[in-house]
XYZ file of C-alpha atoms in Angstrom:
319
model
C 0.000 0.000 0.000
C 1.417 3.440 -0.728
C 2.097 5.935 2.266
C 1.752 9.085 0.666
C -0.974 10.986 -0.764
C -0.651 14.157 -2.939
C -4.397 16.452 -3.655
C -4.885 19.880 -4.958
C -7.137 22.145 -3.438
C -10.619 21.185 -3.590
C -9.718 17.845 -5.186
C -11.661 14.753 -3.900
C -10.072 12.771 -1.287
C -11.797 9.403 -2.661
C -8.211 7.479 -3.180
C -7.614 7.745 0.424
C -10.688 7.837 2.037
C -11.715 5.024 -0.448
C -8.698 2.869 1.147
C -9.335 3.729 5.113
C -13.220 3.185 4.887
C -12.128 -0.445 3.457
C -9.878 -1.605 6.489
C -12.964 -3.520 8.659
C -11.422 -3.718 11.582
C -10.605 -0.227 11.646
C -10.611 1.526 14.765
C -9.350 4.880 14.622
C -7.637 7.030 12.463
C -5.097 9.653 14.202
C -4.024 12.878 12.323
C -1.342 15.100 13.052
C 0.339 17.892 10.967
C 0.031 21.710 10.193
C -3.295 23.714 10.905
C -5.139 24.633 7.930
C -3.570 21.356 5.966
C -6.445 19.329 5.538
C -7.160 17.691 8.657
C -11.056 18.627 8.949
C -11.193 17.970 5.148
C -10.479 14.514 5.233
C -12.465 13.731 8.472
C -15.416 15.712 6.462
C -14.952 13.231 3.145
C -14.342 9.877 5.566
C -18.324 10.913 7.185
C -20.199 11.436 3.801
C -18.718 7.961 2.227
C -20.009 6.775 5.886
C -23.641 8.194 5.056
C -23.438 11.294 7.839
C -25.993 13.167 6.556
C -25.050 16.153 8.877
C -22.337 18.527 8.156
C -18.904 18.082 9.886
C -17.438 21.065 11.501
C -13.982 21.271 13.583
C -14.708 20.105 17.404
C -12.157 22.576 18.135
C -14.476 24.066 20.765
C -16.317 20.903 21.950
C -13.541 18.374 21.534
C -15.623 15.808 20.872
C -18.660 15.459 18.407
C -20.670 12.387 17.331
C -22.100 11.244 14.597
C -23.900 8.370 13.530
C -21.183 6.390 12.706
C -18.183 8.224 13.630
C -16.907 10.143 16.569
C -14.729 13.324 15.806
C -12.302 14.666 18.761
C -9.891 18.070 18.537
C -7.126 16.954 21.223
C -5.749 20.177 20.430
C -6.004 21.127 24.402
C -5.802 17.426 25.552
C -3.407 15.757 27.359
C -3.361 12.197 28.887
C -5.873 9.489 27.632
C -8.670 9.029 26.708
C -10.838 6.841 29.061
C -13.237 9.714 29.907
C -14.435 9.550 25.739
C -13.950 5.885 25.556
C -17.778 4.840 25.910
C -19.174 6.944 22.857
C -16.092 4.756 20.926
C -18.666 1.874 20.591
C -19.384 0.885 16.628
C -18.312 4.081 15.781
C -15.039 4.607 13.934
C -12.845 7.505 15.691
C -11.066 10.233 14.290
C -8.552 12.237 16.602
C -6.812 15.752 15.223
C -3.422 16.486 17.300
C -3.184 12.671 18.143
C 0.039 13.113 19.175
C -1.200 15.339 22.380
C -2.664 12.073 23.967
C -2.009 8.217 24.526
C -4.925 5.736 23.208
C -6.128 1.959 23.133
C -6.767 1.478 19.864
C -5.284 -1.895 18.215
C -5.947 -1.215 15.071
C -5.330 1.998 13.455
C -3.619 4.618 10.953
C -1.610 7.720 11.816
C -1.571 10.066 8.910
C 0.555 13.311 8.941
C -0.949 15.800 6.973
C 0.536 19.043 5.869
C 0.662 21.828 2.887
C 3.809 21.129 -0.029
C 4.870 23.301 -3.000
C 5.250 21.067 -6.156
C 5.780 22.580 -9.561
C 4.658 26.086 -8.276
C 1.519 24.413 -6.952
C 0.008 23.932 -3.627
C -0.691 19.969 -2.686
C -2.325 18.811 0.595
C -0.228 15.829 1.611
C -1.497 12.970 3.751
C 1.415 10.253 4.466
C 0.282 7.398 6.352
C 3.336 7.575 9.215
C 1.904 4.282 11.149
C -0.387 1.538 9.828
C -1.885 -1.237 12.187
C -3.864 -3.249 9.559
C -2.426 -5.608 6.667
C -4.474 -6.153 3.859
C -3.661 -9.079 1.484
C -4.572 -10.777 -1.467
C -4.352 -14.585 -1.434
C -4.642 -16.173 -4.802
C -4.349 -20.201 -5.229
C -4.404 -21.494 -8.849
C -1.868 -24.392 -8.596
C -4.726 -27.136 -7.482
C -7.465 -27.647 -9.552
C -9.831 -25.322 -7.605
C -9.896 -21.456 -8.116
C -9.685 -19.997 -4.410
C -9.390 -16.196 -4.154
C -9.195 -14.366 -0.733
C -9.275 -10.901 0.928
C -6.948 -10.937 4.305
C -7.325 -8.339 7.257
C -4.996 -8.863 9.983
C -5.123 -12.535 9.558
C -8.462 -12.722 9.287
C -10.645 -13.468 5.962
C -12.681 -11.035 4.953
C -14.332 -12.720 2.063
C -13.161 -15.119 -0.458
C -14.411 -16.925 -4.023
C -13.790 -20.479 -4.111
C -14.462 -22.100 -7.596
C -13.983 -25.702 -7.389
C -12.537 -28.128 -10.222
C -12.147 -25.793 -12.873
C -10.471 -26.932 -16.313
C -9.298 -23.474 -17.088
C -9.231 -21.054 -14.861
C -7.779 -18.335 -17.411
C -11.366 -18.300 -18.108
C -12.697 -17.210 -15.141
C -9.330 -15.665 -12.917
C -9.530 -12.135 -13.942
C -13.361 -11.867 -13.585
C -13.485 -13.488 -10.096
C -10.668 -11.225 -8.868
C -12.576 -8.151 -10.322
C -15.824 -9.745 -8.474
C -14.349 -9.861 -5.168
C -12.707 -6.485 -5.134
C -15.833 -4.627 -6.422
C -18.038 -6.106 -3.605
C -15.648 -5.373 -1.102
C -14.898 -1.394 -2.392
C -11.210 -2.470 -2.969
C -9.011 -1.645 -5.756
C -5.240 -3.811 -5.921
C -3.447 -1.009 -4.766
C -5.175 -1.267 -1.113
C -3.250 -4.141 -0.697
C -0.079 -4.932 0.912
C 0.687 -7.817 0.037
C 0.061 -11.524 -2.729
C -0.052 -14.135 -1.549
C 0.612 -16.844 -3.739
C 1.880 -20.829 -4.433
C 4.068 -21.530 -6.935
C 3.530 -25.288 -7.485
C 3.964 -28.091 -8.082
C 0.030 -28.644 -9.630
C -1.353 -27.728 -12.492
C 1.099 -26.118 -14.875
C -0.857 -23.166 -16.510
C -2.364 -22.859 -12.552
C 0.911 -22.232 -11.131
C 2.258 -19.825 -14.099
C -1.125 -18.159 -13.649
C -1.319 -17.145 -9.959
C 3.000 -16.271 -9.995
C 2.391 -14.326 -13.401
C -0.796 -11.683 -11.837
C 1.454 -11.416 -8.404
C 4.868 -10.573 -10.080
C 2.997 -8.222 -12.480
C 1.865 -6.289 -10.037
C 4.904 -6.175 -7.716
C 6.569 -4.849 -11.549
C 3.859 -1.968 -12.001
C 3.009 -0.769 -9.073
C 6.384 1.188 -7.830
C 7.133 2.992 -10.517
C 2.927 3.576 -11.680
C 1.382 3.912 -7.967
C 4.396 4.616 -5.726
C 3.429 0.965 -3.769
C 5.065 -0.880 -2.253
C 3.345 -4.061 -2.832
C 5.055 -6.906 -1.137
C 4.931 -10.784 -2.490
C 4.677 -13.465 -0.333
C 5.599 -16.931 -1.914
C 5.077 -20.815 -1.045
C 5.768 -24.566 -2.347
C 2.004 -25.881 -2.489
C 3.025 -28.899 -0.983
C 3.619 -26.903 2.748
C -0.012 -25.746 2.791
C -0.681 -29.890 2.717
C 2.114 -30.595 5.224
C 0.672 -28.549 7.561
C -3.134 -29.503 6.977
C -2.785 -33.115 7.011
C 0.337 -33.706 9.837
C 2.228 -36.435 7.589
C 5.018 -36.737 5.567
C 3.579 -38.000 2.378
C 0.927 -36.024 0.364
C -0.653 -36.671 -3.437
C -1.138 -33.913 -5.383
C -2.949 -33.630 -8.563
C -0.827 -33.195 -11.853
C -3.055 -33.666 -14.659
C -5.932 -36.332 -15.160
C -3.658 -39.217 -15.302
C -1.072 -38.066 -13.225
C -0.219 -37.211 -9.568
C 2.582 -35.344 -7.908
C 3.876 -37.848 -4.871
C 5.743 -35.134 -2.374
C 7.501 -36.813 0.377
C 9.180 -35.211 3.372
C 12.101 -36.531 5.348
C 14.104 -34.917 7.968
C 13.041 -31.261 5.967
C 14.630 -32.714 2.530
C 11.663 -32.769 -0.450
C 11.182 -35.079 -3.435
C 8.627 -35.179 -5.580
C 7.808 -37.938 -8.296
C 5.315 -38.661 -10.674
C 2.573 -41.677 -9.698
C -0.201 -43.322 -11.835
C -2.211 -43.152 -8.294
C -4.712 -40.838 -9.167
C -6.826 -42.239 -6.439
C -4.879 -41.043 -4.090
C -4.961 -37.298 -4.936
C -5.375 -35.140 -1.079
C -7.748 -32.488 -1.083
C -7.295 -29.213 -0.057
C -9.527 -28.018 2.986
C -10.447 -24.369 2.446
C -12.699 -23.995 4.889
C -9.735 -24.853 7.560
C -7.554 -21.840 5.632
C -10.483 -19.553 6.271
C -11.160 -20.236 10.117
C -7.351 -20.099 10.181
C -4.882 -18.460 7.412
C -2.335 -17.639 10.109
C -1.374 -21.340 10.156
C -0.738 -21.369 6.039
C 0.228 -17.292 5.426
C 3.432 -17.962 8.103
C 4.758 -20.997 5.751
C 5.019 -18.243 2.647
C 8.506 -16.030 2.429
C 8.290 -12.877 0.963
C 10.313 -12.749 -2.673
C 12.406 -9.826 -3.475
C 12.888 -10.211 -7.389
C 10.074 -12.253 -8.948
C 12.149 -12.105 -12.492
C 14.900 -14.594 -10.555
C 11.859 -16.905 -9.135
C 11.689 -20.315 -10.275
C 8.467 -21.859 -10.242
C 8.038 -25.952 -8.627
C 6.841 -27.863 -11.991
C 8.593 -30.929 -10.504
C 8.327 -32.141 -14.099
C 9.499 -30.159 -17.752
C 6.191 -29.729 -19.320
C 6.188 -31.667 -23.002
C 4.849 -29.591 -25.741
C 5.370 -30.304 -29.633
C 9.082 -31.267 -30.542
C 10.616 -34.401 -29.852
């Protein structure tokens, strides 16, 4: 996710306030920075994409106001805490100007530092996220023969597409991933990290998860100043560590299986004819617990080096 947002004056805020509005189990947002920068704006924008139908206005005076969904505090004169305000913080997301005058309880929340630049001769409001509680990730598995898709909040799933036994999933990849981030608000750049296998399975599968994860690690730097992070795996560790044994069948093709055995932390993989004895992935044990799987991945620095697990050189035309 990037850190730093540039607007002109009177330009919508909707790229950030988009993003913040999509973390769920966000708790507070804390802003800091010069007066006159922006603070009030954003809080203002973050309300009406809420639905506050009233008008927001600086609590400079009152310290605190609340809204229906969202309680606004100037800790301008503040210092301490905040456990006098603490029981109007219930199902209500809170937004604190001068943060930095008083300690908190949040868990889960985003410090943004907002103040006034000069670029090219022009004035910018600039919001740069300083501190960021919340992780937001993108799993993707296409090596098995299921299409499974999920959206990751501090190692919890949001939401997911699962697609089972699907011949081609280059037929349906690009509009699942477009479903799932349109009914969740998100666009790719909220995310901070893929996640992704890289086989051994099915051999357009594996090229096609590896190939939408390392194109976005390419684009987004130098096109969206993010820095997208991608987090890599052998699919045989997500069955290791589901099924507690040291032998595991994994489908290859419709004939074929992938026979991954593990002893003393040393990996071979062969081809068998025993299709019978293909292992099934358990999704619904990733979703009630991704922190078990997401901690076997290791995040790779230059996708163009990766090698991808085919366990096998794919045999197409020649001799």
């Amino acid at each position: 996710m990037k850190n730093k947002f540039y607007f002109k004056e009177n330009e919508s805020l909707d790229s950030l306030v988009n993003y913040l509005v999509s973390l769920k189990s966000l708790e507070a947002i804390l802003l800091d920075g010069e007066l006159g920068a922006g603070k009030t704006t954003l809080t203002s924008a973050i309300a009406r994409k809420l639905g506050e139908k009233k008008i927001v206005v600086s609590p400079t005076f009152n310290t605190m106001i609340c809204y229906d969904n969202l309680v606004h505090i100037d800790a301008y004169k503040l210092r301490g805490n905040l456990f006098a305000y603490e029981e109007y913080f219930e199902n209500k997301l809170v937004v604190i100007e001068w943060s930095k005058n008083i300690s908190h309880n949040f868990k889960n929340y985003v410090s943004i530092n907002v103040t006034l630049e000069l670029v090219d001769d022009e004035v910018y409001h600039v919001f740069e996220i300083t501190n960021n509680t919340i992780t937001k990730s993108l799993f993707v598995e296409t090596s098995l023969e299921d299409l499974f898709l999920a959206v990751i909040e501090n190692n919890q799933v949001i939401d997911y597409i699962l697609e089972e036994k699907l011949v081609k999933k280059t037929d349906l990849f690009f509009e699942k991933v477009n479903d799932l981030l349109a009914r969740n608000n998100l666009s790719i750049e909220y995310f901070d990290c893929i996640y992704t296998t890289k086989g051994p399975g099915s051999f357009t599968g594996s090229r096609l998860g590896f190939s939408f994860a390392a194109t976005n690690f390419l684009l987004h730097k130098p096109l969206l100043n993010n820095d997208l992070k991608i987090m890599l795996s052998p699919t045989y560790e997500l069955f290791f560590s589901q099924l507690n044994r040291n032998i595991i069948y994994i489908k290859a093709n419709k004939y074929k299986t992938y026979m991954v055995t593990k002893e003393n932390n040393e990996i071979s993989i062969n081809l068998s004819d025993e299709i019978e004895k293909i292992d099934k992935f358990d999704y619904q044990l990733f979703i009630k617990n991704p922190s078990q799987y997401l901690s076997l991945f290791s995040q790779c620095n230059n996708v163009l080096d990766e090698e991808l697990i085919y366990a096998s050189d794919p045999q197409i035309g020649g001799l």
